[in-house]
Amino acid sequence: AWLKIETTGSDSRYPFTIPPSYCWQDHSCTSTSLRTTTAAKMFTMLMDQVIHIVVSARTELILFCLAFGIHYFMFGNAFARGGSKTAGTRVVGTTGKRRADLSSEGGGCQPRRRVAEASEDASMEEEVTAALAGQPKQLIAVSQTAYERGDHRSVLRCWPGLKKLDQVPASHLAHVVESMQRFKRESSAIVGEVRNFLQRNGDACSVEYINELLESLAKSLDTEVVSGIVRSLPALGVEPDSSTYEVLIQMHFATRSFDSVTELAQTMRTKGIKPTVRASLALLKTALQTASLNEAIRCYKEVAARSLNTASASVAPAHIIVQLVELACREHRVEAVLSELENGSMNFTTEMLNVMLSEGVRKKDSGLVEQIERLAERKGVARNGRTYQILIRQAGTDRNRIADLLDQMTAQKAECTQEVMQVVLSLCTQTRNTMLAERLYKHFAGCEQPGRMPALLALIRFYSEASDPSKACQIYDKHVKPLSGTGSAGGASGENSPASIASKRGLLDARTERCLVNAALKCGREELASQLLEAMPADTAKHIAMIRNSASKGNLAEATRIFDVLRDSGADLTHSIWNSVLDACVECRDMKKAESLMQEMQGNGVADVVSYNTLIKAYLRQENFGRARTLMKSMTAAGCIPNHVTYNELIHALVQGERDGRRAEVWEAVDEMQKAGVQPNRVTCSILLKSLKAKSPHADVQRTMDLTNAMDEPLDEVLLSSVVEACVRVGKPTLLAHKLDELQRKESISITGAHTYGSLIKAYGYVKNVAGAWRCWKEMRSQHIKPTSITIGCMVEAVVTNGDIDGGYELVLSLLDDEKCRDQVNAVVFGSVLKGYGRARHMERVWAVFKEMLARDIKPSVITFNAVIDACARNGQTERVPGLMEEMKKQGLEPNLITYSTMIKGSCQQGDMQSALATLETLRKTSHFKPDEIVYNTVLDGCAQAGLVAEGERIFNEMQAEGVQPGSYTLAVLVRLLAQGRRVDRAFELVESMGRKYRLRPNSHVYAALIQACLQIKDISRAVSVFEQATRERVQVEGKACMGLIRSLISAGNQTQAVSILRANMGLTRKPERNAGDRNNNGPVLDDNFIGEVIAGLAASGSSALAATLLRDFKAARPRARVDSAVERKVALAVAAQC
């Protein structure tokens, strides 16, 4: 029987049921002894149960203990250390660089390395523990060692002990602050720690100590921490001095916070603190950026005065002074700068002279121009070609003044620009005075100026038309003929050969040829005239076709032969061998061979997934989607399941297709891929992201982003870059910001890597958000993440392309002064600054930056030289290109295709077609590069501008013979070229033949060129036919061509047809069935002023009814358009007169 005992407590009753075996024979025991005995028995029973459980689970317990021991042996600790879990992934790592390396490798390090690192951590912990109990110097040394190792956790462990010391070096205190920043402590908390330390050690705290601390902290651009420490200085009894403000000004200027710099300058003036030279220079640059001329002049005076008193100080750079002058010109206050130049407080340079002269000419202030000239002469400022160009333009029709300037140019051997030549010859033509032309010819005859061929040809035309034919022939014989290569002795027979005759033509355009033939006939030079007449173009140029025996096709034969030898030898033919031969057939475009080989592989049972994917890729390359789909079905039937490669190739081909209807097929392929159990991977998402365009439907954009979110694979840096670029490309900055926020919330990828910051900075720069780019840069620097060369390049490019070229250059110089970032500044970074200054037409700064780069021992690359050559081409300094080419050779660099293309473009822009064609011939002789479509288009465009019809046709024939397929732009240039020679029929034939041969459809540029060509020969009806054809093809003709056609029709008295064309362009005659997607409705409309001009012309020509109707419809179609009241009155008066 069971004995039930009830014990009574204070508030409740507790029953206990005890089995008989646990009862005593003496049941008369007292209550107290019973409770004690019961508890002992209950404990014994509980222990029996525990032992039973341990025995039952002994195997599991042994394995758990063993795993625990192995974990402790490998990692040194069984539990995770304190701190944020994400600190290691978001900043650097729990123990600095070594943990960061471990994280970047994805945890794939070897056990020995883990054991070694654990041992190092344990050793550092022991050192920290010993130092906390040891001497102060030992604690500082241990903390510094931990910082140098990147163990910021140990630095923070030493901080409680460091706070108790009487003196801690300012540099090491900055290291402690950096460790706090790396663990993303709040800025207010960091400032509080530093303030408490400084208050505790007030005796050792001085302004020099604070300045050293702030100088180190300011490099991280963490303005909150630096400003918080500065605000704490009054409580510490420390007053900021000039060095303190220098650090603050430099920091805010680096982040382009010009308002903060201005406030600091005002505070310094209020307190009577004089800025240092560097601070004054930063204030000067700030004043220039904020367009404050008075402040800029004042700061410049301070910089100049301090530079005179301090031998080590440097005067403001020359380009800063030029910016000051440019600002004065923009503010129309040149006199303010002239006064400073008069008293000698500014260095007077040629570039400053040109800027001020341009302002005087723009204002038409001859007195100001004379004042600037006299001052420049007193100061001994040299003049260049640009200076004389401005002065000649200002001289107007003053022949004596222009003659004196030309004499000065000749004496100083200054460059004569195209504008000078045009102004002088235009004045000579108007006045029929050859005196200035003689001066101009004297200048070109006495110097070997590059690109003088256009000037010599212009002189030939002038003398021929000015009734001095002998002079024209003399210039040709003396200067042009030797340049054509006919000056060498070759015998009479050689000179009369067709090749010699064609060579004698040189680079004469059609107009110069006609003038020179007339001049030769007038002065009795029949031989020269006959030679030129024989060399004139007669459309007999032979098209030379060169058939290339491609290396790939030869390799196919060799690969097949090797394969046959292997098969005949009885060697084991693996899948890789069969697939390599199949791939060779595909690469050589021999599909019959590939299909035959694939059938043989299927018969032998060696066709695998790689084989099918190779042939599918070949079909997709040919856009043969039907065969590709059929092969995919055969692949599945053969037991080879399509994989990611199969579907990704299919999706990529559909995306690359030219037809818009393939977008639906893309998503069908994605659905099929998912149904087959093959989930889209990173490659799939990257293909879809790169296919997004600015006009992509919102549904496609959203679905692509959803696929990226649902992807099984983790997001990597490459895909993140694709996401950012896609958001920028589709023009959705909001989507970009949302996507980045989403990535941060997921914590699937850290946004603290330097390369990721580079992608973000590039995106912000693309959308013109410079503040966002600076915000990313500041955040990256505040986290002490070392920027890579790519990140620096993205930041400098973003700043420069948004107009702040000086800001980009200042950033480069600041990075060069930083020991940690100096090695990441390369030639590509300097190239962005060089391109910026070149496009802004500041050549003096281009050369200054280029010299600075060489002085810093930064080896230039081909891209660097291309940027400088492009700047020379844009600014008319092609004479310096040969020197750059020599410098390239000294640097061991070879020019690439872009180098030659840039040189050709510069020569064409200056009209120096001889140099352009010579460069083209040099490019064709190189073994590494061949001219492409862009190069040929540049040369053809230059020929069209120079009127070299025959040369242009020859270049086009060579282009086709080289196998370079022309494009629509080529076709438009050729039409303009043939129009120069009045060969309109040939232009129409060329458009038709190229359309059949290359499947080129005329675009708006081609139609515009055809219309202008017809108008040039007064064939208005044909021009109207071209316009009607463009309308039928739904191509919007360029506005300039439309305006020329309408004006010609009105001049010819065909007002009705002119109004019809105008209505068609305005969309007033649009048919109801034409939808909004027609190409004819997507182009630009005509200008309102031109339409008003047409209405006024109709009213003046007697077509008042047409004018009134057109005016009424125009107002109805464009309610916001502004019509001149005079036009409305003219129309009303014309209507009233007819009534």
C-alpha angles and dihedrals in degrees: 000000000000119000115222115202123186122199122196121227131186097271110007145022122252115199119204122192113205124188117236094253089064095050126095125235088234105071093176093083119135124257095250097052090045093056092049094049092046093055092051092051092048092052090051091052091049092051090051089056093048092050090049091054093047092051091049093050098035094122094053092047093051092052091048093052091047092052090047091053094048091049091051092048094051102040103027094232133055096214134052116261121247124271138071117326092221096047092092095049099040101044121015110302141279093281103026127247097359092056090043090055089048091052094047090054090057095242093297097128121130120260092244091059091049091050091049092049091047089052091050091049091050091048091051091049090053091050092050092048092049092046093052088059095038138064123321094239090053091052092051091048093050091048092049091049090051090051092050089051090051092245097141092165090063090047089057090047088057093048097083089056093043091054089062094056122099095227133023119176112253091232091057092046086057088052090054090051089050090053089053090050091051089057088049098241115174115271091234090054092050092049090049092053092050093045092051091049093049092048091050091051099039094144092060094042115102138155090257090055091049092048092052090049094047093047090059094043094047091065089071090057090226096150094178094061094042094046091046092054091048091051088054094056097087090056088053093051094246122131118206115242133198093282090054092053090045090059092047094046093048091050096050092043090053089056091045091242094150094167090059091049090052091050091051091050090051091049091051092051091048092052093042094241115152114222122236122247092262091047091049090050090051090048089051092053090047091053090051091050092049093045094240104150099180092050091046092053092047092050091047091054090052092050092048093046094048090046091057093050096043116058094198096050119097127224119244112281117265094246090057090059090048090052088052090054092046090052090051089052092049089050090046091238104120090142090068090061094041091060090054091048090050094057091044098244090128131051110241113222135179093250091054089049092053093048094052094043090052089053092049092049091047091053090044088231105151091177091058091048091052091048091052091047093051092048092049091050092051091048092048095239112172121231126224135191092279091055093053091045090058093045094049091049089051092049091065109180096349098124095184092052092049091047091054091049092050090051090051090050091052093047093049093039090232121171117266109219128210091253092055091051092049094048094048097046092044090055091046091052093050095048098033087228117141096190095093091042088055090052090049092048090048089056094051094041092054098050138048095227113172114244096024093134094091090052092050092049090049089052090051090053092046096051091044092053093039093063095255101112095158091060090051092052090045092056090048094050095044103041115008100041095054090048089055091061097250098109095087121094112264109144130257094276091053092051092052095050117111092247091052092047091051089047091052089058086062109169099333113150121220095263094048090048092054092047093048093049090051091048092049091051092047094052095042098256094139093156093057091045093051092049091051092046091052091051095051115114115270098170089256096122111136119231106229110207117197117195111208120216095217119223091224093060090048089050089054092059091047092047091050091050092051090049092051091050091052092049093048091050091060094241119158107266107211127199090258092059093050092046093049091055091046090050090051090054091050094048090050091052091239097140095167090057091045093051092047091050091048091054090051091050091051090049091051092044095238098116110114136169092284091054094052092045091052094054092041088054090053093052091047091051088058089046088241094145093163094061090043092054091047091051091050089056090049088049092055092046090053090056096255107127115211111250137194092287092056096051095039091054090049093049092046092052092048091050092050092050116114096222116094091215091070091078090081090049089054092061091043088057090049091051091048089049092054093046089054089058094252106127118206112263134196093284091053093050092045091054092050092046093051090051092061114106135183090266097044114131116260090237091060091048093049094046092050091052090048090053089051091052093047094048115127094214119079116259112259133195094264094055091044089055090050090051092051094046092047092052090050093045095052089048097241109132090164090058089048093053091046091050093050092049089050092051091051092050092051091049086208090132132021117240092202099086117113093232091051091051087051091057091049093048090049090051093050091049092051093054090047093248100139092164090059091050091051090047091055091046092050092048091050093049093046089057089052092239109159109234118230125224089259092053091048090048092052092049096047091045091050092051096043097046090052092059103264097110093153089051090054092049091048089053091052092050092049091052090050089056090052111087092207095052102032095093092055095061107095140164093278090061091050088047091065091055092046091052091048095052091043093054090046088054095240099137095164089061091046090059092042092053091045091052090046090054092051091046089055089056092244107152110229120229132211088265089057093052090045089055092051092045090050090051090052090049092050094047100041098252099124090137088077094055095086089056090052091050090053090049089052090056091050089053090052093247129135124211117250133207093279090054093056092042092053092048091050091048092052093050091048092050090054092046092245096137093162091065091042093054091044090054090048091053090049090052092051091053094054117101098212102051138034129195114267132200093278093055093048091046090053092052092045091050090051091051090050092052092047094044094240098150098164093046090049092053090048091052090049091052091050089049092057092042089055089056095247108146113222122229137208092278090054090052092051092050092049091052090052090046094052090045088061088063093041091244097138095151090057089050092055091046090051093051091051096045094046090048090057096040101043101019091242116165114205112250131199093282093053093048090047091052091050092050092049091047091054091047090050091062092039093248096142096162091057090048089054090051090053091051091050091049090051089050091052089049088050093238117146109228117222115268095238092058092046092051092050091050093049092048091050092051092050091048089051091052096249096125095153094059091043090055090047092055091045091051091049091053092047091049094242092127096045113145117237094235094056109100130218093257095068114126090226091067099047099071130090120282126232120274118266092231091056092050089051088050091053092049091050091048092051091051092048093049093055099260094118094148091056090046093051094047092047091048092051093048091044092056091047093050095045110029093174095050116115117227120193111251090224089061091051091049091049091052092047092050092048092051091047091050092054092048 
